[in-house]
Short mmCIF file of C-alpha atoms and ligand atoms in Angstrom, two decimals:
data_model
loop_
_atom_site.label_atom_id
_atom_site.label_comp_id
_atom_site.label_asym_id
_atom_site.label_seq_id
_atom_site.Cartn_x
_atom_site.Cartn_y
_atom_site.Cartn_z
CA UNK A 72 7.63 24.76 -37.19
CA UNK A 73 8.55 27.30 -34.77
CA UNK A 74 10.67 26.03 -31.98
CA UNK A 75 11.55 28.00 -28.69
CA UNK A 76 15.33 28.27 -28.28
CA UNK A 77 15.21 28.09 -24.56
CA UNK A 78 14.07 24.14 -25.07
CA UNK A 79 17.74 23.38 -26.41
CA UNK A 80 19.90 24.32 -23.05
CA UNK A 81 22.85 23.03 -25.15
CA UNK A 82 24.31 22.18 -28.32
CA UNK A 83 24.01 18.46 -27.88
CA UNK A 84 20.05 18.82 -27.46
CA UNK A 85 19.66 21.11 -30.50
CA UNK A 86 21.70 18.36 -32.89
CA UNK A 87 19.48 15.58 -31.17
CA UNK A 88 16.34 17.42 -32.02
CA UNK A 89 17.77 18.21 -35.80
CA UNK A 90 18.63 14.45 -36.04
CA UNK A 91 15.28 13.45 -34.71
CA UNK A 92 13.08 15.65 -36.97
CA UNK A 93 14.58 14.06 -39.84
CA UNK A 94 13.91 10.54 -38.31
CA UNK A 95 10.45 11.84 -37.44
CA UNK A 96 9.98 12.57 -41.06
CA UNK A 97 10.86 9.14 -42.24
CA UNK A 98 8.94 7.18 -39.39
CA UNK A 99 5.61 8.93 -40.85
CA UNK A 100 6.79 8.07 -44.05
CA UNK A 101 6.86 4.55 -42.56
CA UNK A 102 3.24 4.84 -41.23
CA UNK A 103 4.40 4.66 -37.60
CA UNK A 104 2.09 6.18 -35.55
CA UNK A 105 4.57 8.46 -33.15
CA UNK A 106 6.78 10.60 -34.83
CA UNK A 107 10.14 9.60 -33.46
CA UNK A 108 10.40 13.57 -32.63
CA UNK A 109 8.16 12.98 -29.47
CA UNK A 110 10.82 10.52 -28.05
CA UNK A 111 14.06 12.40 -28.14
CA UNK A 112 13.02 16.14 -27.64
CA UNK A 113 12.98 16.44 -23.69
CA UNK A 114 9.65 16.44 -21.96
CA UNK A 115 9.72 19.92 -19.89
CA UNK A 116 8.17 19.38 -16.38
CA UNK A 117 7.34 22.93 -14.64
CA UNK A 118 7.80 22.05 -11.11
CA UNK A 119 5.89 24.79 -9.15
CA UNK A 120 6.21 23.91 -5.51
CA UNK A 121 7.33 25.74 -2.27
CA UNK A 122 11.10 25.65 -1.62
CA UNK A 123 10.58 28.25 1.06
CA UNK A 124 8.52 29.18 3.90
CA UNK A 125 6.49 27.12 6.21
CA UNK A 126 6.10 24.21 3.42
CA UNK A 127 9.51 24.24 2.22
CA UNK A 128 10.29 20.87 3.21
CA UNK A 129 6.85 19.35 1.78
CA UNK A 130 8.14 20.82 -1.59
CA UNK A 131 11.59 19.45 -1.48
CA UNK A 132 10.45 16.06 -0.50
CA UNK A 133 7.58 15.96 -3.30
CA UNK A 134 10.54 17.20 -5.90
CA UNK A 135 12.71 14.34 -4.53
CA UNK A 136 10.36 11.67 -4.59
CA UNK A 137 9.36 12.63 -8.38
CA UNK A 138 13.28 12.61 -8.98
CA UNK A 139 13.92 9.37 -7.37
CA UNK A 140 11.41 7.73 -9.85
CA UNK A 141 12.65 9.31 -12.84
CA UNK A 142 16.20 8.06 -11.94
CA UNK A 143 14.77 4.53 -11.51
CA UNK A 144 13.89 5.04 -14.84
CA UNK A 145 17.34 6.21 -16.48
CA UNK A 146 16.10 9.62 -16.67
CA UNK A 147 13.45 9.08 -18.94
CA UNK A 148 9.31 8.53 -18.78
CA UNK A 149 7.66 7.01 -21.86
CA UNK A 150 10.90 7.12 -23.77
CA UNK A 151 11.20 10.77 -23.30
CA UNK A 152 14.08 12.31 -21.16
CA UNK A 153 12.83 14.72 -18.18
CA UNK A 154 14.22 18.19 -18.20
CA UNK A 155 12.76 20.39 -15.12
CA UNK A 156 11.86 24.01 -14.81
CA UNK A 157 11.69 24.98 -11.09
CA UNK A 158 9.89 27.46 -9.45
CA UNK A 159 9.34 28.52 -5.95
CA UNK A 160 5.85 29.24 -5.32
CA UNK A 161 6.49 30.43 -1.75
CA UNK A 162 3.04 29.09 -0.87
CA UNK A 163 1.48 32.20 -1.87
CA UNK A 164 -1.77 32.27 -3.75
CA UNK A 165 -1.30 36.31 -4.87
CA UNK A 166 1.79 35.32 -6.92
CA UNK A 167 0.47 31.63 -8.33
CA UNK A 168 -1.36 32.90 -11.32
CA UNK A 169 1.68 35.06 -12.77
CA UNK A 170 3.72 32.00 -12.01
CA UNK A 171 1.80 29.43 -13.55
CA UNK A 172 1.43 31.54 -16.64
CA UNK A 173 5.29 32.01 -16.87
CA UNK A 174 5.83 28.50 -16.57
CA UNK A 175 3.35 27.69 -19.24
CA UNK A 176 3.76 30.88 -21.49
CA UNK A 177 7.27 31.59 -21.23
CA UNK A 178 9.07 28.08 -20.28
CA UNK A 179 6.88 26.20 -22.76
CA UNK A 180 6.43 23.67 -20.15
CA UNK A 181 4.68 20.35 -21.20
CA UNK A 182 3.19 19.54 -18.02
CA UNK A 183 3.21 21.43 -14.77
CA UNK A 184 3.86 19.52 -11.41
CA UNK A 185 2.23 21.56 -8.46
CA UNK A 186 1.63 22.42 -5.70
CA UNK A 187 1.64 21.98 -2.18
CA UNK A 188 -0.94 25.05 -0.80
CA UNK A 189 -4.50 24.70 -1.60
CA UNK A 190 -4.86 28.41 -2.39
CA UNK A 191 -1.97 28.29 -4.91
CA UNK A 192 -3.46 25.15 -6.46
CA UNK A 193 -6.51 27.02 -7.28
CA UNK A 194 -5.14 29.58 -9.20
CA UNK A 195 -3.03 26.98 -10.82
CA UNK A 196 -6.32 24.85 -11.67
CA UNK A 197 -8.07 27.89 -13.36
CA UNK A 198 -4.80 28.33 -15.58
CA UNK A 199 -4.74 24.75 -16.32
CA UNK A 200 -8.31 24.72 -17.49
CA UNK A 201 -8.17 27.79 -19.78
CA UNK A 202 -4.99 26.52 -21.33
CA UNK A 203 -5.04 22.93 -21.35
CA UNK A 204 -1.68 22.21 -19.73
CA UNK A 205 -1.64 18.77 -18.16
CA UNK A 206 -1.27 19.59 -14.23
CA UNK A 207 -0.38 16.80 -11.77
CA UNK A 208 -1.12 17.86 -8.31
CA UNK A 209 1.11 16.48 -5.98
CA UNK A 210 -0.27 17.53 -2.52
CA UNK A 211 -2.82 20.30 -2.16
CA UNK A 212 -6.38 19.00 -1.39
CA UNK A 213 -8.35 22.00 -2.56
CA UNK A 214 -11.80 19.87 -2.84
CA UNK A 215 -12.91 22.06 -5.94
CA UNK A 216 -9.77 20.70 -7.75
CA UNK A 217 -11.61 17.19 -8.23
CA UNK A 218 -14.74 18.57 -7.36
CA UNK A 219 -16.74 21.51 -9.30
CA UNK A 220 -13.27 22.66 -11.25
CA UNK A 221 -12.52 19.03 -12.36
CA UNK A 222 -11.06 18.68 -16.10
CA UNK A 223 -9.92 16.08 -18.40
CA UNK A 224 -6.24 17.71 -18.16
CA UNK A 225 -6.19 18.07 -14.07
CA UNK A 226 -4.99 14.83 -12.04
CA UNK A 227 -4.47 14.62 -8.22
CA UNK A 228 -1.79 12.12 -6.93
CA UNK A 229 -2.76 13.31 -3.25
CA UNK A 230 -5.85 13.21 -1.68
CA UNK A 231 -8.87 15.55 -1.34
CA UNK A 232 -9.00 17.58 2.05
CA UNK A 233 -12.22 15.72 2.76
CA UNK A 234 -11.00 12.50 2.03
CA UNK A 235 -8.31 12.28 4.74
CA UNK A 236 -10.34 14.44 7.45
CA UNK A 237 -14.09 12.89 7.08
CA UNK A 238 -12.72 9.37 8.26
CA UNK A 239 -11.27 10.84 11.73
CA UNK A 240 -14.91 11.68 12.87
CA UNK A 241 -15.67 8.40 13.35
CA UNK A 242 -12.37 7.05 14.73
CA UNK A 243 -12.56 9.62 17.41
CA UNK A 244 -16.36 8.89 18.33
CA UNK A 245 -15.33 5.07 18.71
CA UNK A 246 -12.99 6.12 20.69
CA UNK A 247 -15.28 7.59 23.22
CA UNK A 248 -14.91 11.52 22.48
CA UNK A 249 -17.94 13.36 22.37
CA UNK A 250 -16.83 17.07 22.83
CA UNK A 251 -14.02 18.11 20.48
CA UNK A 252 -12.55 21.61 19.64
CA UNK A 253 -10.93 21.96 16.21
CA UNK A 254 -7.70 24.11 15.16
CA UNK A 255 -6.24 25.07 12.31
CA UNK A 256 -4.89 27.80 9.70
CA UNK A 257 -7.49 30.28 8.28
CA UNK A 258 -7.48 29.10 4.48
CA UNK A 259 -8.69 26.59 2.32
CA UNK A 260 -7.24 23.34 3.29
CA UNK A 261 -7.75 24.37 7.06
CA UNK A 262 -11.21 25.21 6.47
CA UNK A 263 -12.16 22.17 4.32
CA UNK A 264 -10.27 19.70 6.52
CA UNK A 265 -12.29 20.95 9.53
CA UNK A 266 -15.39 20.55 7.79
CA UNK A 267 -14.62 17.08 6.18
CA UNK A 268 -13.96 16.17 10.11
CA UNK A 269 -17.13 17.61 11.61
CA UNK A 270 -19.12 15.94 8.87
CA UNK A 271 -17.77 12.25 9.89
CA UNK A 272 -18.01 13.33 13.75
CA UNK A 273 -21.73 15.08 13.85
CA UNK A 274 -22.70 12.18 11.88
CA UNK A 275 -21.33 9.78 14.43
CA UNK A 276 -22.96 11.85 17.04
CA UNK A 277 -20.15 13.75 18.46
CA UNK A 278 -20.43 17.76 18.95
CA UNK A 279 -18.02 20.67 18.07
CA UNK A 280 -17.19 22.75 21.10
CA UNK A 281 -15.53 25.37 19.01
CA UNK A 282 -13.77 26.29 16.00
CA UNK A 283 -10.31 28.02 16.56
CA UNK A 284 -8.61 29.54 13.41
CA UNK A 285 -5.20 31.63 13.20
CA UNK A 286 -4.27 32.79 9.47
CA UNK A 287 -1.89 31.04 7.43
CA UNK A 288 1.13 30.66 7.87
CA UNK A 289 1.12 32.40 11.33
CA UNK A 290 2.49 30.27 14.26
CA UNK A 291 1.82 32.46 17.66
CA UNK A 292 -0.25 29.52 18.93
CA UNK A 293 -0.07 30.41 22.73
CA UNK A 294 -3.62 32.39 23.04
CA UNK A 295 -5.66 29.23 21.30
CA UNK A 296 -3.90 26.71 23.53
CA UNK A 297 -5.15 29.07 26.25
CA UNK A 298 -8.55 28.77 24.99
CA UNK A 299 -8.15 25.22 24.50
CA UNK A 300 -7.03 24.81 28.15
CA UNK A 301 -10.04 26.98 29.35
CA UNK A 302 -12.73 25.09 27.19
CA UNK A 303 -11.63 21.71 28.44
CA UNK A 304 -12.59 19.23 25.43
CA UNK A 305 -12.76 15.98 25.27
CA UNK A 306 -9.83 15.84 22.60
CA UNK A 307 -8.90 18.43 19.78
CA UNK A 308 -8.68 17.85 16.34
CA UNK A 309 -5.96 19.72 14.14
CA UNK A 310 -4.62 20.63 10.67
CA UNK A 311 -1.04 21.92 10.48
CA UNK A 312 1.60 20.66 8.07
CA UNK A 313 5.34 21.45 7.87
CA UNK A 314 6.88 24.09 10.10
CA UNK A 315 3.83 25.37 11.53
CA UNK A 316 3.25 21.62 12.75
CA UNK A 317 6.45 21.32 14.60
CA UNK A 318 5.84 24.36 16.24
CA UNK A 319 1.97 23.46 17.01
CA UNK A 320 2.96 20.16 18.64
CA UNK A 321 5.93 21.35 20.54
CA UNK A 322 3.90 24.45 21.88
CA UNK A 323 0.89 22.27 22.80
CA UNK A 324 3.09 19.54 24.67
CA UNK A 325 5.08 22.66 26.53
CA UNK A 326 1.94 24.27 27.48
CA UNK A 327 1.26 20.89 29.68
CA UNK A 328 -1.99 19.75 27.45
CA UNK A 329 -0.19 16.67 26.23
CA UNK A 330 -1.54 13.71 28.06
CA UNK A 331 -4.75 15.90 29.57
CA UNK A 332 -6.38 16.84 26.39
CA UNK A 333 -5.55 14.11 23.64
CA UNK A 334 -4.47 15.50 20.11
CA UNK A 335 -5.67 14.18 16.89
CA UNK A 336 -5.55 15.44 13.35
CA UNK A 337 -4.75 14.63 9.76
CA UNK A 338 -1.30 13.06 8.99
CA UNK A 339 0.18 16.17 8.18
CA UNK A 340 0.44 17.05 11.79
CA UNK A 341 2.90 14.35 11.96
CA UNK A 342 4.25 13.58 8.79
CA UNK A 343 7.75 14.82 7.83
CA UNK A 344 7.92 16.53 11.15
CA UNK A 345 8.71 13.45 13.82
CA UNK A 346 12.60 14.28 14.19
CA UNK A 347 11.91 18.18 14.94
CA UNK A 348 8.77 17.22 17.17
CA UNK A 349 10.64 14.69 19.58
CA UNK A 350 8.90 13.46 22.28
CA UNK A 351 5.95 16.01 22.01
CA UNK A 352 4.44 14.06 19.29
CA UNK A 353 4.56 10.66 20.90
CA UNK A 354 1.08 9.40 21.17
CA UNK A 355 -0.72 11.44 18.66
CA UNK A 356 -2.99 9.80 16.21
CA UNK A 357 -3.67 10.90 12.80
CA UNK A 358 -5.51 9.84 9.69
CA UNK A 359 -3.56 9.68 6.49
CA UNK A 360 -3.01 7.70 3.04
CA UNK A 361 0.13 6.45 4.37
CA UNK A 362 1.81 5.08 7.46
CA UNK A 363 5.92 4.55 7.76
CA UNK A 364 5.47 0.61 8.41
CA UNK A 365 3.12 -0.26 5.84
CA UNK A 366 4.78 -3.62 5.10
CA UNK A 367 4.53 -4.27 1.49
CA UNK A 368 7.40 -4.68 -1.12
CA UNK A 369 6.75 -1.47 -2.72
CA UNK A 370 7.00 0.85 0.47
CA UNK A 371 10.14 -1.31 1.64
CA UNK A 372 12.21 -0.59 -1.70
CA UNK A 373 10.84 3.06 -2.02
CA UNK A 374 11.73 4.02 1.61
CA UNK A 375 15.17 2.18 0.90
CA UNK A 376 15.76 3.73 -2.33
CA UNK A 377 14.96 7.17 -0.91
CA UNK A 378 17.13 6.71 1.96
CA UNK A 379 19.74 5.96 -0.28
CA UNK A 380 19.59 8.39 -2.72
CA UNK A 381 18.87 11.36 -0.42
CA UNK A 382 20.17 10.07 3.39
CA UNK A 383 16.58 11.07 4.55
CA UNK A 384 13.58 9.02 5.86
CA UNK A 385 10.82 9.17 3.25
CA UNK A 386 7.50 10.35 4.02
CA UNK A 387 3.73 11.23 2.52
CA UNK A 388 5.27 14.08 0.50
CA UNK A 389 7.93 11.88 -1.21
CA UNK A 390 5.79 9.05 -2.03
CA UNK A 391 3.04 11.67 -3.59
CA UNK A 392 5.93 13.08 -5.84
CA UNK A 393 7.27 9.46 -6.65
CA UNK A 394 3.54 8.53 -7.62
CA UNK A 395 3.13 11.85 -10.03
CA UNK A 396 5.85 10.67 -12.01
CA UNK A 397 4.53 7.20 -11.98
CA UNK A 398 1.09 8.80 -13.38
CA UNK A 399 2.91 10.83 -16.00
CA UNK A 400 4.49 7.76 -17.30
CA UNK A 401 1.31 5.77 -17.83
CA UNK A 402 0.02 8.26 -19.93
CA UNK A 403 3.58 8.73 -21.97
CA UNK A 404 3.57 5.12 -22.39
CA UNK A 405 0.38 5.11 -23.62
CA UNK A 406 0.78 7.77 -26.03
CA UNK A 407 4.28 6.45 -27.37
CA UNK A 408 6.03 9.61 -25.60
CA UNK A 409 3.64 12.21 -27.36
CA UNK A 410 2.29 14.36 -24.85
CA UNK A 411 0.27 16.15 -27.44
CA UNK A 412 -1.98 13.08 -28.22
CA UNK A 413 -3.86 14.27 -25.14
CA UNK A 414 -6.81 11.73 -25.15
CA UNK A 415 -4.34 8.67 -25.11
CA UNK A 416 -2.26 10.52 -22.27
CA UNK A 417 -5.21 11.58 -20.06
CA UNK A 418 -6.90 8.33 -20.84
CA UNK A 419 -4.11 6.33 -19.76
CA UNK A 420 -3.56 8.15 -16.72
CA UNK A 421 -7.38 8.11 -15.65
CA UNK A 422 -7.06 4.26 -16.02
CA UNK A 423 -3.78 4.01 -14.22
CA UNK A 424 -3.63 1.56 -11.54
CA UNK A 425 -0.09 2.17 -9.67
CA UNK A 426 1.45 -0.13 -6.96
CA UNK A 427 2.10 2.51 -4.65
CA UNK A 428 4.29 2.55 -1.57
CA UNK A 429 0.90 3.71 0.05
CA UNK A 430 -1.00 0.69 -1.25
CA UNK A 431 -2.93 0.60 -4.38
CA UNK A 432 -3.69 3.75 -6.07
CA UNK A 433 -6.19 4.14 -8.95
CA UNK A 434 -8.54 6.94 -10.05
CA UNK A 435 -11.93 8.05 -9.62
CA UNK A 436 -13.83 9.55 -12.74
CA UNK A 437 -12.60 13.10 -11.05
CA UNK A 438 -9.08 12.10 -11.26
CA UNK A 439 -8.79 11.93 -7.53
CA UNK A 440 -7.08 9.00 -5.83
CA UNK A 441 -8.98 5.97 -4.50
CA UNK A 442 -7.30 5.05 -1.54
CA UNK A 443 -6.87 3.60 1.66
CA UNK A 444 -7.38 5.82 4.40
CA UNK A 445 -5.20 4.71 7.36
CA UNK A 446 -5.09 5.47 11.34
CA UNK A 447 -2.09 6.14 12.70
CA UNK A 448 -0.16 6.82 15.79
CA UNK A 449 3.16 8.30 16.68
CA UNK A 450 5.18 5.26 18.29
CA UNK A 451 9.18 5.64 18.90
CA UNK A 452 9.53 8.37 16.02
CA UNK A 453 7.34 6.73 13.20
CA UNK A 454 3.58 6.97 12.20
CA UNK A 455 2.93 3.48 12.72
CA UNK A 456 -0.20 1.79 11.34
CA UNK A 457 -2.93 1.02 13.71
CA UNK A 458 -5.93 0.22 11.63
CA UNK A 459 -7.21 0.85 8.13
CA UNK A 460 -10.14 3.84 8.80
CA UNK A 461 -11.39 3.18 5.17
CA UNK A 462 -10.74 0.88 2.53
CA UNK A 463 -10.46 2.46 -1.12
CA UNK A 464 -11.78 5.99 -0.16
CA UNK A 465 -13.34 8.15 -3.02
CA UNK A 466 -14.06 11.74 -2.40
CA UNK A 467 -17.60 12.09 -3.51
CA UNK A 468 -16.65 14.88 -6.17
CA UNK A 469 -19.32 17.13 -5.84
CA UNK A 470 -20.13 19.20 -8.78
CA UNK A 471 -17.59 17.52 -11.09
CA UNK A 472 -18.74 17.25 -14.57
CA UNK A 473 -16.19 15.65 -16.70
CA UNK A 474 -16.51 17.51 -20.03
C1 BEZ B 55 -3.20 21.99 1.48
O1 BEZ B 55 -2.64 23.41 1.10
O2 BEZ B 55 -3.92 21.64 1.03
C2 BEZ B 55 -2.27 21.46 2.09
C3 BEZ B 55 -1.04 22.02 2.72
C4 BEZ B 55 -0.24 21.07 3.46
C5 BEZ B 55 -0.54 19.82 3.79
C6 BEZ B 55 -1.48 19.27 3.15
C7 BEZ B 55 -2.45 20.15 2.79
#
């Protein structure tokens, strides 16, 4: 047996391994299904998230949510102590392949958790398909990950870009808007969320006046906001997130458009951003699979524990991190902690039913969440539930052929 020495961060871990290797041999001799080695060698989770740049806070909250769940389970999932290998992907698609290959090839992680940015996630999905490493996507909505590139080892605990944007089309049409301008960053998530919104809005009978874009992660919005003022649409649909969302929402209000041309979007426009946006965000309506005030025991407990642990208010990113740990636990429990028992691990993850802070969470055949999509409105610095825009919404998983 070859053992990567980096697994053994200290001599205590090494002694634990040696004694459990012996225990493993004896448990096999007694006919137990899962060797005890699986139970006591730490499970290495490669955490590939943005810890710098416009999505830094999103990455930080996903990690904190995951950590909270693990802490609630005394540091172990399915009997395996969890060890982390962290990597800042900087939301850069150009270095993504090298980064995940480093986690899988050099650091020998057992599972990869990542990432936020759809372009980075696409590179990760390709490596996961090639290497078979279990990949849990805790945010990035790239439709392909649970569409044409779906695979037995790839799971998503967040959303597809289509899933959070398409329901907003009908919402805005029903609220009386007929001519809408869209605005976003020019990369996969922006393009796909605009497309999803358009699908819902045009189906309902609405018309897109113009699609405005700028390169990711630029935040020089002035020229585009001036263009919106010239076009005078009934309303605007926007996708921005993190630092970019803070700047867009405050610039929009500073330009005097707030209160004149209503601003809508997917929930990333106002999630995790409200303290920095302040009054500029009040009244903005968005669709997302979470609302701050969901009145369930699971959400109340989560928000309270997150606050106690971090001193901060939980948001959708923290929820997605928390649920990623719950999903991994479901797989590990079914396999007695043995992540190599792929059929058992993936089978149980695919069938998992999680009592998430967001509401009931299960998974489609493509391993994308089936979940409620809520219409929320910013009131007094909170994303407050207005109504359920869609119950148990499943992504169509176009092109997915699960092998
Ligand atoms: C994405 O790139 O998929 C994404 C990034 C931030 C928030 C939502 C989606």
